[in-house]
Amino acid sequence: MPSYQLTLTRKHTVAEDTLAFYFEKPHDFSFKAGQCARLILIDPPQTDGEGNGRYLSLASTPDELELMVATRIRNSAFKQVLSSLEPGAKVTLKGPYGDFTLPEQPPKSVVFITGGIGITPVRSMLLQAMAEHYEQPMTLFYANRRPEDAAFLDELTQACANSAHCTLVATMSKAQQSSLSWQGEQGYVDQAMLERYLDDLSAPVYYLDGPPELVAAMKKMLSQAGVSEDQVRTEEFAGY
């Protein structure tokens, strides 16, 4: 797999305890929306048992001029060193990897169900589909505890508001603990919520990603609702 040296150009907070990192994109690097890459720290001052690299989804679209990844900042050595990097820092990238991507032949409709930082590949796919004038209906169910935890929520809300083909359904399980006013859906994504926004649950192709427990719960729910297994694509994000 090809290896590239990237230069960090900027970073900023996209949700509470969540940072987005932007890198110069090598001229010969290409990927499909939804894919991931392995980001490797170069001679970090600390490391841990998992080594100096992690697989991270490419949250940027293939058409954007920079490569962008976003991650929750936790106490692991990798995350702490990554969060401390300043513009000009170098990292190594290997990839791209993965087939959690939209098909070449667009299905009749697409539904994304994700939670937390699982939004990163979905951001890439959704915005790329819009850039390519995707005319099939797309619905994004995006679950978080509070609005403060929802990375890219404002950006995606605006993007879907400007598209005749996209519906964003954001839901918060602990909205009462937020310092922000929340007027949207509350609770977890379930069959009743899907039925409020989808005319026929059996029609779309579903993309599920996020924590393993969320993916497993959504797969079970869709199966019980009569959705064929071959209409479901999954990607699990372990070790946030």
C-alpha atoms as a printed R data frame, in Angstrom:
    type eleno elety resid chain resno       x      y      z
1   ATOM     1    CA   MET     A     1   0.000  0.000  0.000
2   ATOM     2    CA   PRO     A     2   1.412  3.434 -0.897
3   ATOM     3    CA   SER     A     3   2.858  5.599  1.884
4   ATOM     4    CA   TYR     A     4   2.749  9.413  1.958
5   ATOM     5    CA   GLN     A     5   4.221 12.080  4.194
6   ATOM     6    CA   LEU     A     6   1.648 14.711  5.068
7   ATOM     7    CA   THR     A     7   2.002 18.195  6.510
8   ATOM     8    CA   LEU     A     8  -0.560 19.427  9.027
9   ATOM     9    CA   THR     A     9  -2.002 22.744  7.836
10  ATOM    10    CA   ARG     A    10  -4.571 23.437 10.567
11  ATOM    11    CA   LYS     A    11  -6.791 21.910 13.217
12  ATOM    12    CA   HIS     A    12  -9.949 23.005 14.969
13  ATOM    13    CA   THR     A    13 -12.629 21.781 17.349
14  ATOM    14    CA   VAL     A    14 -15.713 20.316 15.635
15  ATOM    15    CA   ALA     A    15 -17.468 19.055 18.795
16  ATOM    16    CA   GLU     A    16 -16.716 18.754 22.468
17  ATOM    17    CA   ASP     A    17 -13.432 16.828 22.865
18  ATOM    18    CA   THR     A    18 -13.333 16.300 19.093
19  ATOM    19    CA   LEU     A    19 -10.729 17.753 16.748
20  ATOM    20    CA   ALA     A    20 -10.509 17.890 12.967
21  ATOM    21    CA   PHE     A    21  -7.021 17.793 11.432
22  ATOM    22    CA   TYR     A    22  -6.364 19.131  7.932
23  ATOM    23    CA   PHE     A    23  -3.356 18.041  5.868
24  ATOM    24    CA   GLU     A    24  -1.893 18.969  2.519
25  ATOM    25    CA   LYS     A    25  -3.142 16.398 -0.010
26  ATOM    26    CA   PRO     A    26  -0.436 14.708 -2.117
27  ATOM    27    CA   HIS     A    27  -1.059 15.276 -5.826
28  ATOM    28    CA   ASP     A    28  -1.007 11.526 -6.508
29  ATOM    29    CA   PHE     A    29  -3.317 10.469 -3.645
30  ATOM    30    CA   SER     A    30  -6.873  9.494 -4.539
31  ATOM    31    CA   PHE     A    31  -9.629  7.751 -2.626
32  ATOM    32    CA   LYS     A    32 -13.352  7.038 -2.648
33  ATOM    33    CA   ALA     A    33 -15.701  8.830 -0.294
34  ATOM    34    CA   GLY     A    34 -16.148  6.683  2.811
35  ATOM    35    CA   GLN     A    35 -12.701  5.072  2.792
36  ATOM    36    CA   CYS     A    36 -10.161  5.214  5.604
37  ATOM    37    CA   ALA     A    37  -6.391  5.459  5.925
38  ATOM    38    CA   ARG     A    38  -3.754  4.623  8.514
39  ATOM    39    CA   LEU     A    39  -2.295  7.736 10.137
40  ATOM    40    CA   ILE     A    40   1.139  7.175 11.689
41  ATOM    41    CA   LEU     A    41   2.946  9.559 14.039
42  ATOM    42    CA   ILE     A    42   6.623 10.141 13.289
43  ATOM    43    CA   ASP     A    43   8.935  9.669 16.318
44  ATOM    44    CA   PRO     A    44   6.252 10.568 18.882
45  ATOM    45    CA   PRO     A    45   7.403 11.510 22.396
46  ATOM    46    CA   GLN     A    46   5.181  8.762 23.833
47  ATOM    47    CA   THR     A    47   3.549  5.614 22.550
48  ATOM    48    CA   ASP     A    48   1.404  2.747 23.787
49  ATOM    49    CA   GLY     A    49   0.743 -0.924 23.155
50  ATOM    50    CA   GLU     A    50  -1.219 -0.214 19.984
51  ATOM    51    CA   GLY     A    51   1.741  1.513 18.350
52  ATOM    52    CA   ASN     A    52   2.099  4.866 16.650
53  ATOM    53    CA   GLY     A    53  -0.678  4.504 14.066
54  ATOM    54    CA   ARG     A    54  -4.465  4.281 13.896
55  ATOM    55    CA   TYR     A    55  -6.993  3.718 11.118
56  ATOM    56    CA   LEU     A    56  -9.090  6.852 10.687
57  ATOM    57    CA   SER     A    57 -11.854  7.591  8.211
58  ATOM    58    CA   LEU     A    58 -11.149 10.296  5.673
59  ATOM    59    CA   ALA     A    59 -13.835 12.804  6.555
60  ATOM    60    CA   SER     A    60 -12.976 15.093  3.635
61  ATOM    61    CA   THR     A    61 -14.438 14.447  0.216
62  ATOM    62    CA   PRO     A    62 -12.247 13.355 -2.711
63  ATOM    63    CA   ASP     A    63 -12.873 16.753 -4.316
64  ATOM    64    CA   GLU     A    64 -11.739 18.855 -1.352
65  ATOM    65    CA   LEU     A    65  -8.255 20.332 -1.583
66  ATOM    66    CA   GLU     A    66  -7.113 19.118  1.848
67  ATOM    67    CA   LEU     A    67  -7.260 15.717  3.526
68  ATOM    68    CA   MET     A    68  -9.191 15.859  6.783
69  ATOM    69    CA   VAL     A    69  -9.684 13.393  9.627
70  ATOM    70    CA   ALA     A    70 -11.556 13.963 12.861
71  ATOM    71    CA   THR     A    71 -11.383 12.062 16.107
72  ATOM    72    CA   ARG     A    72 -12.471 12.149 19.718
73  ATOM    73    CA   ILE     A    73  -9.519 13.104 21.907
74  ATOM    74    CA   ARG     A    74  -9.038 10.498 24.620
75  ATOM    75    CA   ASN     A    75  -6.206  9.655 27.009
76  ATOM    76    CA   SER     A    76  -4.318  7.229 24.750
77  ATOM    77    CA   ALA     A    77  -0.753  8.183 23.868
78  ATOM    78    CA   PHE     A    78  -1.657  8.376 20.176
79  ATOM    79    CA   LYS     A    79  -4.583 10.741 20.707
80  ATOM    80    CA   GLN     A    80  -2.646 12.950 23.126
81  ATOM    81    CA   VAL     A    81   0.315 13.328 20.782
82  ATOM    82    CA   LEU     A    82  -1.973 13.871 17.765
83  ATOM    83    CA   SER     A    83  -3.909 16.593 19.568
84  ATOM    84    CA   SER     A    84  -0.664 18.392 20.465
85  ATOM    85    CA   LEU     A    85   0.556 18.647 16.850
86  ATOM    86    CA   GLU     A    86   0.866 22.132 15.436
87  ATOM    87    CA   PRO     A    87   0.713 23.294 11.792
88  ATOM    88    CA   GLY     A    88   3.839 22.212  9.959
89  ATOM    89    CA   ALA     A    89   4.070 18.886 11.764
90  ATOM    90    CA   LYS     A    90   4.639 15.793  9.613
91  ATOM    91    CA   VAL     A    91   2.801 12.466  9.760
92  ATOM    92    CA   THR     A    92   2.792  9.376  7.585
93  ATOM    93    CA   LEU     A    93  -0.366  8.179  5.844
94  ATOM    94    CA   LYS     A    94  -0.933  4.746  4.316
95  ATOM    95    CA   GLY     A    95  -3.973  3.897  2.266
96  ATOM    96    CA   PRO     A    96  -6.682  4.248  1.276
97  ATOM    97    CA   TYR     A    97  -8.486  1.193  2.637
98  ATOM    98    CA   GLY     A    98 -12.038 -0.082  2.823
99  ATOM    99    CA   ASP     A    99 -15.171 -0.599  0.771
100 ATOM   100    CA   PHE     A   100 -17.646  1.348  2.934
101 ATOM   101    CA   THR     A   101 -18.449  3.442 -0.121
102 ATOM   102    CA   LEU     A   102 -21.412  4.299 -2.298
103 ATOM   103    CA   PRO     A   103 -21.957  1.909 -5.237
104 ATOM   104    CA   GLU     A   104 -21.081  2.907 -8.787
105 ATOM   105    CA   GLN     A   105 -24.731  2.400 -9.760
106 ATOM   106    CA   PRO     A   106 -26.789  4.549 -7.358
107 ATOM   107    CA   PRO     A   107 -29.619  2.693 -5.556
108 ATOM   108    CA   LYS     A   108 -33.147  4.084 -5.494
109 ATOM   109    CA   SER     A   109 -32.519  5.634 -2.088
110 ATOM   110    CA   VAL     A   110 -29.848  5.641  0.621
111 ATOM   111    CA   VAL     A   111 -30.204  5.803  4.398
112 ATOM   112    CA   PHE     A   112 -27.256  6.504  6.684
113 ATOM   113    CA   ILE     A   113 -27.544  5.602 10.379
114 ATOM   114    CA   THR     A   114 -24.614  6.691 12.487
115 ATOM   115    CA   GLY     A   115 -23.643  7.968 15.897
116 ATOM   116    CA   GLY     A   116 -20.853 10.041 17.374
117 ATOM   117    CA   ILE     A   117 -17.603 10.162 15.438
118 ATOM   118    CA   GLY     A   118 -19.041  7.590 13.035
119 ATOM   119    CA   ILE     A   119 -20.184 10.675 11.129
120 ATOM   120    CA   THR     A   120 -16.725 11.046  9.529
121 ATOM   121    CA   PRO     A   121 -17.107  8.686  6.521
122 ATOM   122    CA   VAL     A   122 -20.757  9.708  6.189
123 ATOM   123    CA   ARG     A   123 -19.763 13.364  5.858
124 ATOM   124    CA   SER     A   124 -17.467 12.380  3.002
125 ATOM   125    CA   MET     A   125 -20.083 10.269  1.218
126 ATOM   126    CA   LEU     A   126 -22.980 12.673  1.696
127 ATOM   127    CA   LEU     A   127 -21.146 15.803  0.575
128 ATOM   128    CA   GLN     A   128 -19.512 14.009 -2.343
129 ATOM   129    CA   ALA     A   129 -22.890 12.703 -3.500
130 ATOM   130    CA   MET     A   130 -24.222 16.260 -3.423
131 ATOM   131    CA   ALA     A   131 -21.196 17.533 -5.360
132 ATOM   132    CA   GLU     A   132 -21.881 14.882 -8.009
133 ATOM   133    CA   HIS     A   133 -25.553 15.948 -8.202
134 ATOM   134    CA   TYR     A   134 -26.821 12.656 -6.798
135 ATOM   135    CA   GLU     A   135 -30.574 12.714 -7.425
136 ATOM   136    CA   GLN     A   136 -31.616  9.717 -5.328
137 ATOM   137    CA   PRO     A   137 -33.150 10.486 -1.909
138 ATOM   138    CA   MET     A   138 -30.653 10.371  0.959
139 ATOM   139    CA   THR     A   139 -31.657 10.350  4.628
140 ATOM   140    CA   LEU     A   140 -29.162 10.684  7.467
141 ATOM   141    CA   PHE     A   141 -30.116  9.596 10.987
142 ATOM   142    CA   TYR     A   142 -27.413 11.026 13.262
143 ATOM   143    CA   ALA     A   143 -27.484 10.061 16.962
144 ATOM   144    CA   ASN     A   144 -25.602 11.792 19.771
145 ATOM   145    CA   ARG     A   145 -26.010 12.396 23.470
146 ATOM   146    CA   ARG     A   146 -26.095 16.211 23.209
147 ATOM   147    CA   PRO     A   147 -25.726 18.782 20.435
148 ATOM   148    CA   GLU     A   148 -22.285 19.624 21.816
149 ATOM   149    CA   ASP     A   149 -21.159 16.066 20.960
150 ATOM   150    CA   ALA     A   150 -22.335 16.144 17.329
151 ATOM   151    CA   ALA     A   151 -19.396 16.798 15.005
152 ATOM   152    CA   PHE     A   152 -20.225 18.596 11.722
153 ATOM   153    CA   LEU     A   153 -23.893 18.926 12.716
154 ATOM   154    CA   ASP     A   154 -24.221 22.563 11.644
155 ATOM   155    CA   GLU     A   155 -22.419 21.956  8.352
156 ATOM   156    CA   LEU     A   156 -24.547 18.932  7.456
157 ATOM   157    CA   THR     A   157 -27.753 20.654  8.544
158 ATOM   158    CA   GLN     A   158 -26.981 23.521  6.163
159 ATOM   159    CA   ALA     A   159 -25.958 21.176  3.331
160 ATOM   160    CA   CYS     A   160 -29.157 19.144  3.574
161 ATOM   161    CA   ALA     A   161 -31.273 22.292  3.886
162 ATOM   162    CA   ASN     A   162 -29.877 23.392  0.516
163 ATOM   163    CA   SER     A   163 -30.503 20.028 -1.161
164 ATOM   164    CA   ALA     A   164 -33.804 18.720 -2.479
165 ATOM   165    CA   HIS     A   165 -32.491 15.161 -2.128
166 ATOM   166    CA   CYS     A   166 -31.207 15.080  1.466
167 ATOM   167    CA   THR     A   167 -33.023 14.810  4.803
168 ATOM   168    CA   LEU     A   168 -31.103 15.084  8.068
169 ATOM   169    CA   VAL     A   169 -32.662 13.607 11.209
170 ATOM   170    CA   ALA     A   170 -30.501 14.421 14.231
171 ATOM   171    CA   THR     A   171 -31.524 12.922 17.560
172 ATOM   172    CA   MET     A   172 -30.170 13.423 21.075
173 ATOM   173    CA   SER     A   173 -30.443 10.852 23.857
174 ATOM   174    CA   LYS     A   174 -29.480 13.272 26.668
175 ATOM   175    CA   ALA     A   175 -30.670 16.612 25.349
176 ATOM   176    CA   GLN     A   176 -31.753 17.642 28.857
177 ATOM   177    CA   GLN     A   177 -28.081 17.632 29.898
178 ATOM   178    CA   SER     A   178 -27.157 20.141 27.188
179 ATOM   179    CA   SER     A   179 -26.516 23.824 27.723
180 ATOM   180    CA   LEU     A   180 -27.975 24.398 24.251
181 ATOM   181    CA   SER     A   181 -31.619 24.490 23.248
182 ATOM   182    CA   TRP     A   182 -32.637 21.401 21.246
183 ATOM   183    CA   GLN     A   183 -35.863 21.275 19.218
184 ATOM   184    CA   GLY     A   184 -35.153 18.136 17.178
185 ATOM   185    CA   GLU     A   185 -35.737 14.449 17.761
186 ATOM   186    CA   GLN     A   186 -34.882 12.928 21.130
187 ATOM   187    CA   GLY     A   187 -34.073  9.365 22.108
188 ATOM   188    CA   TYR     A   188 -32.466  6.556 20.153
189 ATOM   189    CA   VAL     A   189 -32.931  5.662 16.514
190 ATOM   190    CA   ASP     A   190 -35.610  2.946 16.381
191 ATOM   191    CA   GLN     A   191 -38.096  1.550 13.893
192 ATOM   192    CA   ALA     A   192 -40.764  4.076 14.860
193 ATOM   193    CA   MET     A   193 -38.368  6.932 14.122
194 ATOM   194    CA   LEU     A   194 -37.429  5.457 10.750
195 ATOM   195    CA   GLU     A   195 -41.101  5.060  9.843
196 ATOM   196    CA   ARG     A   196 -41.744  8.751 10.566
197 ATOM   197    CA   TYR     A   197 -39.315  9.735  7.812
198 ATOM   198    CA   LEU     A   198 -39.226  6.805  5.367
199 ATOM   199    CA   ASP     A   199 -42.194  5.696  3.280
200 ATOM   200    CA   ASP     A   200 -40.955  2.117  2.806
201 ATOM   201    CA   LEU     A   201 -38.284  0.678  5.110
202 ATOM   202    CA   SER     A   202 -37.564 -2.176  2.704
203 ATOM   203    CA   ALA     A   203 -36.629  0.078 -0.232
204 ATOM   204    CA   PRO     A   204 -33.351  1.882  0.674
205 ATOM   205    CA   VAL     A   205 -29.774  0.690  0.894
206 ATOM   206    CA   TYR     A   206 -28.614  1.287  4.476
207 ATOM   207    CA   TYR     A   207 -25.168  2.391  5.641
208 ATOM   208    CA   LEU     A   208 -24.588  1.740  9.343
209 ATOM   209    CA   ASP     A   209 -21.475  2.795 11.210
210 ATOM   210    CA   GLY     A   210 -20.326  3.821 14.652
211 ATOM   211    CA   PRO     A   211 -19.684  1.873 17.872
212 ATOM   212    CA   PRO     A   212 -20.053 -1.917 17.470
213 ATOM   213    CA   GLU     A   213 -23.059 -1.987 19.801
214 ATOM   214    CA   LEU     A   214 -24.880  0.651 17.735
215 ATOM   215    CA   VAL     A   215 -24.173 -1.189 14.481
216 ATOM   216    CA   ALA     A   216 -25.361 -4.491 15.964
217 ATOM   217    CA   ALA     A   217 -28.554 -2.921 17.329
218 ATOM   218    CA   MET     A   218 -29.359 -1.231 14.011
219 ATOM   219    CA   LYS     A   219 -28.737 -4.443 12.028
220 ATOM   220    CA   LYS     A   220 -31.090 -6.335 14.328
221 ATOM   221    CA   MET     A   221 -33.742 -3.609 14.081
222 ATOM   222    CA   LEU     A   222 -33.594 -3.552 10.277
223 ATOM   223    CA   SER     A   223 -33.746 -7.339 10.066
224 ATOM   224    CA   GLN     A   224 -36.848 -7.402 12.278
225 ATOM   225    CA   ALA     A   225 -38.370 -4.697 10.063
226 ATOM   226    CA   GLY     A   226 -37.979 -6.947  7.031
227 ATOM   227    CA   VAL     A   227 -34.952 -5.282  5.423
228 ATOM   228    CA   SER     A   228 -32.901 -7.726  3.360
229 ATOM   229    CA   GLU     A   229 -29.363 -8.337  4.608
230 ATOM   230    CA   ASP     A   230 -27.906 -7.554  1.179
231 ATOM   231    CA   GLN     A   231 -29.265 -4.003  1.464
232 ATOM   232    CA   VAL     A   232 -27.170 -3.257  4.562
233 ATOM   233    CA   ARG     A   233 -23.550 -2.039  4.583
234 ATOM   234    CA   THR     A   234 -21.689 -1.735  7.905
235 ATOM   235    CA   GLU     A   235 -18.494 -0.351  9.398
236 ATOM   236    CA   GLU     A   236 -17.656 -0.589 13.094
237 ATOM   237    CA   PHE     A   237 -15.657  2.042 14.961
238 ATOM   238    CA   ALA     A   238 -14.032  0.417 17.985
239 ATOM   239    CA   GLY     A   239 -11.735  2.173 20.429
240 ATOM   240    CA   TYR     A   240 -12.988  5.726 20.175
